[in-house]
Coordinates of C-alpha atoms in Angstrom, one line a residue:
X298 CA 5.3 -42.4 -4.2
X299 CA 5.4 -38.7 -5.2
X300 CA 1.9 -38.4 -4.2
X301 CA 2.4 -40.0 -1.1
X302 CA 5.3 -37.6 0.0
X303 CA 3.0 -34.8 -0.9
X304 CA 0.9 -36.2 1.4
X305 CA 3.4 -36.3 4.5
X306 CA 4.1 -33.0 3.6
X307 CA 1.1 -31.4 3.4
X308 CA 0.7 -32.9 7.4
X309 CA 3.8 -31.6 8.3
X310 CA 3.5 -28.2 7.0
X311 CA -0.1 -28.6 8.6
X312 CA 1.4 -29.1 12.0
X313 CA 4.2 -26.7 12.0
X314 CA 1.7 -24.0 10.7
X315 CA -0.6 -24.6 14.2
X316 CA 2.3 -24.2 16.3
X317 CA 4.1 -21.1 14.5
X318 CA 0.6 -19.5 14.6
X319 CA 0.0 -20.2 18.7
X320 CA 3.0 -18.3 19.2
X321 CA 2.8 -15.8 16.5
X322 CA -0.6 -14.6 18.7
X323 CA 1.3 -15.3 21.9
X324 CA 3.6 -12.4 20.5
X325 CA 1.6 -10.2 19.5
X326 CA -0.3 -10.1 22.6
X327 CA 2.2 -9.6 24.7
X328 CA 3.4 -6.4 23.4
X329 CA 0.0 -5.1 21.9
X330 CA 0.2 -1.2 22.2
X331 CA -2.9 1.1 23.3
X332 CA -5.8 0.9 21.1
X333 CA -6.2 3.3 18.4
X334 CA -9.6 3.8 17.9
X335 CA -11.6 3.0 20.9
X336 CA -9.0 6.1 22.4
X337 CA -10.4 8.6 19.5
X338 CA -14.0 7.3 20.6
X339 CA -13.5 7.7 24.2
X340 CA -11.6 11.0 23.8
X341 CA -14.5 13.1 21.8
X342 CA -16.7 11.3 23.9
X343 CA -15.3 13.0 27.0
X344 CA -15.3 16.6 25.4
X345 CA -18.7 16.6 24.4
X346 CA -19.8 16.0 27.5
X347 CA -17.6 18.5 28.9
X348 CA -19.2 20.9 25.7
X349 CA -22.4 20.6 26.8
X350 CA -22.2 19.9 30.3
X351 CA -23.7 16.6 30.6
X352 CA -22.7 13.0 32.0
X353 CA -22.8 10.4 29.6
X354 CA -24.8 7.0 30.2
X355 CA -23.5 3.5 31.1
X356 CA -23.5 1.4 27.2
X357 CA -26.0 -1.0 26.3
X358 CA -25.1 -4.6 26.8
X359 CA -23.8 -5.5 24.0
X360 CA -21.2 -8.0 22.9
X361 CA -19.5 -9.0 19.7
X362 CA -21.0 -13.1 19.5
X363 CA -18.1 -15.2 20.0
X364 CA -18.4 -18.0 17.6
X365 CA -17.4 -20.7 21.0
X366 CA -20.3 -19.7 22.1
X367 CA -22.2 -21.7 19.1
X368 CA -20.9 -25.5 20.4
X369 CA -20.4 -26.3 16.4
X370 CA -19.7 -29.6 15.6
X371 CA -18.1 -31.3 12.9
X372 CA -21.1 -32.9 10.8
X373 CA -21.7 -36.8 10.7
X374 CA -20.5 -38.2 7.6
X375 CA -20.6 -41.3 7.6
X376 CA -18.7 -43.0 3.8
X377 CA -18.6 -46.1 2.9
X378 CA -15.3 -48.1 1.3
X379 CA -14.5 -51.1 -0.1
X380 CA -13.3 -54.6 1.3
X381 CA -9.8 -55.6 1.5
X382 CA -10.0 -57.9 -1.7
X383 CA -11.9 -55.0 -3.7
X384 CA -8.7 -53.2 -2.8
X385 CA -6.2 -55.8 -3.8
X386 CA -7.7 -55.9 -7.2
X387 CA -7.0 -51.9 -7.8
X388 CA -3.2 -52.7 -8.5
X389 CA -1.9 -50.3 -10.9
X390 CA -4.8 -47.6 -10.4
X391 CA -3.1 -44.7 -8.5
X392 CA -6.6 -44.5 -6.4
X393 CA -5.3 -47.5 -4.3
X394 CA -2.7 -45.4 -3.0
X395 CA -5.2 -42.9 -1.6
X396 CA -7.5 -45.7 -0.7
X397 CA -4.2 -47.0 1.2
X398 CA -3.2 -43.4 2.9
X399 CA -7.1 -42.8 4.6
X400 CA -6.9 -46.2 6.0
X401 CA -3.5 -45.8 7.9
X402 CA -2.9 -44.8 11.0
X403 CA -2.1 -41.0 10.1
X404 CA -5.0 -41.0 7.9
X405 CA -7.4 -41.7 10.5
X406 CA -6.2 -39.4 12.8
X407 CA -6.0 -36.6 9.8
X408 CA -7.7 -33.4 10.4
X409 CA -11.1 -32.2 8.5
X410 CA -8.9 -30.5 5.8
X411 CA -7.0 -33.4 4.7
X412 CA -9.8 -35.9 4.9
X413 CA -11.4 -33.0 2.5
X414 CA -8.4 -33.5 0.1
X415 CA -8.3 -37.2 0.2
X416 CA -12.0 -37.3 -0.8
X417 CA -11.7 -34.9 -3.8
X418 CA -8.4 -36.9 -4.5
X419 CA -10.6 -39.9 -4.5
X420 CA -13.6 -38.4 -6.6
X421 CA -10.7 -37.1 -9.0
X422 CA -9.1 -40.8 -9.3
X423 CA -11.8 -43.1 -9.8
X424 CA -13.2 -42.8 -13.8
X425 CA -9.1 -43.8 -14.8
X426 CA -9.4 -46.5 -12.5
X427 CA -12.6 -47.5 -13.4
X428 CA -11.6 -47.3 -17.4
X429 CA -8.8 -50.0 -16.3
X430 CA -11.3 -51.9 -14.7
X431 CA -13.6 -52.1 -17.0
X432 CA -10.8 -53.4 -19.5
X433 CA -10.0 -56.3 -17.2
X434 CA -13.3 -57.3 -16.9
X435 CA -13.7 -56.4 -13.5
X436 CA -17.2 -54.6 -13.9
X437 CA -18.9 -54.8 -10.6
X438 CA -15.8 -53.1 -9.1
X439 CA -16.1 -50.3 -11.5
X440 CA -19.7 -50.0 -10.7
X441 CA -19.5 -50.1 -7.2
X442 CA -16.1 -47.9 -7.5
X443 CA -18.6 -45.0 -9.1
X444 CA -21.3 -45.4 -6.7
X445 CA -18.5 -44.3 -4.2
X446 CA -17.2 -41.7 -6.1
X447 CA -21.2 -40.4 -6.3
X448 CA -21.5 -41.2 -2.7
X449 CA -18.6 -39.1 -1.6
X450 CA -19.9 -36.2 -4.1
X451 CA -22.7 -35.9 -2.4
X452 CA -21.1 -35.5 1.3
X453 CA -19.0 -33.1 -0.6
X454 CA -20.1 -29.7 1.3
X455 CA -20.4 -31.4 4.4
X456 CA -16.7 -32.2 3.8
X457 CA -16.2 -28.5 3.4
X458 CA -18.4 -27.8 6.3
X459 CA -16.2 -29.4 8.5
X460 CA -12.5 -28.5 7.1
X461 CA -13.3 -24.7 7.2
X462 CA -16.3 -23.5 9.2
X463 CA -15.8 -25.8 12.0
X464 CA -12.0 -25.7 11.5
X465 CA -9.4 -24.4 14.5
X466 CA -8.2 -21.7 11.5
X467 CA -11.8 -20.6 11.1
X468 CA -12.0 -20.4 15.3
X469 CA -8.7 -18.7 15.1
X470 CA -10.4 -16.0 12.5
X471 CA -13.0 -15.5 14.9
X472 CA -10.7 -14.8 18.4
X473 CA -12.2 -11.7 19.9
X474 CA -8.6 -10.0 20.5
X475 CA -7.6 -8.5 24.1
X476 CA -7.3 -5.1 22.2
X477 CA -7.4 -3.3 19.1
X478 CA -4.6 -1.6 18.9
X479 CA -3.7 0.2 15.1
X480 CA -6.7 -2.0 14.0
X481 CA -7.7 -1.6 11.0
X482 CA -4.7 0.8 9.9
X483 CA -1.8 -2.2 10.0
X484 CA -4.0 -5.3 8.5
X485 CA -2.3 -6.8 5.4
X486 CA -4.2 -7.9 2.2
X487 CA -3.3 -11.6 2.7
X488 CA -6.4 -13.3 4.4
X489 CA -8.8 -11.6 2.0
X490 CA -6.8 -13.2 -1.2
X491 CA -6.8 -16.3 1.8
X492 CA -10.9 -16.3 1.6
X493 CA -11.3 -15.5 -1.8
X494 CA -8.9 -18.1 -3.2
X495 CA -11.2 -20.6 -0.9
X496 CA -14.1 -19.1 -2.1
X497 CA -12.7 -19.9 -6.2
X498 CA -12.1 -23.6 -4.8
X499 CA -15.2 -24.4 -3.0
X500 CA -17.3 -23.2 -6.1
X501 CA -14.5 -25.6 -8.3
X502 CA -15.1 -28.2 -6.3
X503 CA -19.1 -28.0 -6.0
X504 CA -19.2 -27.9 -9.7
X505 CA -16.8 -31.0 -10.5
X506 CA -13.4 -30.1 -10.5
X507 CA -11.8 -31.7 -8.0
X508 CA -8.4 -31.0 -8.4
X509 CA -7.0 -29.1 -5.2
X510 CA -3.0 -28.7 -4.3
X511 CA -2.8 -30.1 -0.6
X512 CA 0.1 -27.7 0.4
X513 CA -1.4 -24.5 -0.4
X514 CA -4.7 -25.5 1.1
X515 CA -2.8 -25.9 4.1
X516 CA -1.3 -22.4 3.7
X517 CA -4.4 -20.3 2.7
X518 CA -5.6 -21.9 6.1
X519 CA -2.7 -20.9 7.8
X520 CA -3.4 -17.3 6.7
X521 CA -7.1 -17.5 7.7
X522 CA -5.9 -18.4 11.4
X523 CA -4.3 -15.2 11.9
X524 CA -7.2 -13.0 9.9
X525 CA -8.9 -10.5 11.6
X526 CA -13.0 -11.6 11.8
X527 CA -12.7 -10.9 15.7
X528 CA -11.0 -7.6 15.7
X529 CA -13.9 -6.0 13.7
X530 CA -16.6 -7.6 15.5
X531 CA -15.0 -6.1 19.0
X532 CA -14.3 -2.8 16.7
X533 CA -18.3 -2.5 15.8
X534 CA -19.1 -3.7 19.3
X535 CA -16.9 -0.5 21.0
X536 CA -17.8 1.5 18.5
X537 CA -22.1 0.3 18.5
X538 CA -21.1 1.5 22.3
X539 CA -19.7 4.4 22.5
X540 CA -22.0 6.6 19.7
X541 CA -24.9 5.3 21.9
X542 CA -23.1 7.5 24.9
X543 CA -22.3 10.2 22.2
X544 CA -25.7 10.0 20.6
X545 CA -27.8 9.6 24.7
X546 CA -26.0 13.2 25.2
X547 CA -27.7 14.7 22.3
X548 CA -30.9 13.5 22.6
X549 CA -31.2 14.9 26.0
X550 CA -33.9 17.6 25.7
X551 CA -32.5 19.6 28.9
X552 CA -29.1 19.8 26.3
X553 CA -30.2 20.5 22.9
X554 CA -32.1 23.9 25.3
X555 CA -29.4 24.6 26.4
X556 CA -27.3 24.5 23.2
X557 CA -29.4 27.1 21.5
X558 CA -32.2 28.8 23.5
X559 CA -34.8 30.6 20.9
X560 CA -32.3 30.1 18.5
X561 CA -29.2 31.7 20.3
X562 CA -26.2 30.2 19.4
X563 CA -24.4 30.0 22.6
X564 CA -20.6 29.1 23.7
X565 CA -21.9 25.7 24.6
X566 CA -23.4 25.0 21.2
X567 CA -19.8 26.7 19.3
X568 CA -18.1 24.5 21.1
X569 CA -19.9 21.8 20.0
X570 CA -19.9 22.1 16.8
X571 CA -15.8 22.4 17.5
X572 CA -15.9 19.0 19.2
X573 CA -17.8 17.6 16.7
X574 CA -15.8 19.0 13.3
X575 CA -12.5 18.8 15.0
X576 CA -12.4 15.4 16.8
X577 CA -15.5 13.7 15.5
X578 CA -15.4 14.3 11.9
X579 CA -11.7 14.7 12.1
X580 CA -10.8 11.4 13.9
X581 CA -13.2 9.5 14.8
X582 CA -15.0 9.3 11.3
X583 CA -11.4 8.7 9.9
X584 CA -11.4 5.2 11.8
X585 CA -15.0 4.4 11.1
X586 CA -14.2 4.7 7.6
X587 CA -11.4 2.4 7.6
X588 CA -13.3 -0.6 9.8
X589 CA -16.8 0.0 7.0
X590 CA -13.5 -0.5 3.8
X591 CA -12.2 -3.5 5.7
X592 CA -16.0 -5.1 6.2
X593 CA -16.6 -4.6 2.7
X594 CA -13.4 -6.1 1.6
X595 CA -13.6 -8.7 4.2
X596 CA -16.9 -10.2 4.3
X597 CA -17.9 -10.8 0.7
X598 CA -15.6 -13.8 -0.5
X599 CA -16.6 -15.2 3.1
X600 CA -20.4 -14.7 2.6
X601 CA -19.9 -16.5 -0.8
X602 CA -18.2 -19.5 1.1
X603 CA -21.5 -19.2 3.3
X604 CA -23.7 -19.3 0.3
X605 CA -22.2 -22.4 -1.6
X606 CA -22.5 -24.1 1.4
X607 CA -25.8 -22.8 2.8
X608 CA -27.7 -26.5 2.6
X609 CA -25.3 -28.0 5.3
X610 CA -24.9 -25.3 7.4
X611 CA -26.6 -26.4 10.9
X612 CA -28.8 -24.2 13.0
X613 CA -25.9 -23.4 15.6
X614 CA -24.0 -21.6 12.7
X615 CA -26.7 -20.1 11.7
X616 CA -28.0 -18.5 14.9
X617 CA -23.6 -17.4 15.3
X618 CA -24.1 -16.1 11.1
X619 CA -27.4 -13.8 11.5
X620 CA -26.1 -12.3 15.4
X621 CA -22.2 -11.9 13.0
X622 CA -23.9 -10.0 10.4
X623 CA -26.5 -8.0 12.5
X624 CA -23.4 -6.5 14.2
X625 CA -21.3 -5.8 11.3
X626 CA -24.6 -4.0 10.0
X627 CA -23.5 -1.2 12.6
X628 CA -20.5 -0.1 11.2
X629 CA -22.7 1.7 8.2
X630 CA -25.5 2.5 10.4
X631 CA -24.9 3.6 13.4
X632 CA -22.6 6.8 12.2
X633 CA -24.8 7.3 10.1
X634 CA -27.6 7.7 12.9
X635 CA -25.5 9.8 15.1
X636 CA -24.6 12.2 12.3
X637 CA -28.2 13.0 12.1
X638 CA -28.4 13.2 15.7
X639 CA -25.7 15.6 16.0
X640 CA -27.9 17.9 13.1
X641 CA -31.2 17.3 14.9
X642 CA -29.9 18.8 18.6
X643 CA -27.9 22.5 16.4
X644 CA -30.8 22.4 14.4
X645 CA -31.8 25.9 16.0
X646 CA -29.1 27.4 16.3
X647 CA -29.5 29.8 13.5
X648 CA -26.0 31.6 14.0
X649 CA -23.5 28.5 13.5
X650 CA -20.3 29.7 11.3
X651 CA -21.4 26.3 9.7
X652 CA -23.9 23.5 9.9
X653 CA -22.5 19.9 10.9

């Protein structure tokens, strides 16, 4: 009875959490402030244009990879069950309640996360039931249960993939926001704790410890729904486009010649150096460093989850994963490349007060 009540509470919590998350996202979208980081980037680019007397090129046609466009589907899982007569023979085993919940109308319409929890509980309860059946001489049913437990153990990676990486919470985690507002300054560490929790839970399950707390898992999935993976992808794309334009201005041969002809430092070179110092190093780089720090906190546990499930990841997921990681690599590579472009543009200016 207590197990059935926990199951019902977890199922109710799941749907309440989904409803609250939808309302929260709607409210945040309706009252979001201007995007602080992108505004800094655009301000820097505009000042750089005026400093060197050049116009920006059109931004490159890059866009953040959308998980929704990967068209992921749950992996097909065909698990055997036991007959009605065998089910009745399980009287006295807690496993009987597990099978009853799975075959109920609520169980048949359960989310993938709840199906995962049912399988984990099934595998965990089988040994005690096998001992009971063997003691009563029902070795045939005991052997059948052991085979079913082994089958579901092998299917666990697929169950976890369906529950997590294809689930609505993971899609919400990677959904692109309309704008970045004060991202990432106002994010919390809750989602990182959740990813670390999920990584450790999966490790336990795949190593033979099948204990799971229904309510705790659903609570963490609810937190995942409000995560900022999509914001990180959008920020990396905005950074790439603007730094590409800024670097293109400083790579223009005519621009470079006009800054320091024959090594002579011009007013344009001094203004450019001031713009770089005050608006790139003083403002933009702070935001870019925050993004890189967020990526280094957010992605390791998530990649740890993916590594544990690598054998069941379908090609569609792997393709999206590669596009995502390529985009996130720009958070470190492109700011460094832009600094090198600045240095090259001002290399011949021998009388500058300092070197960028």
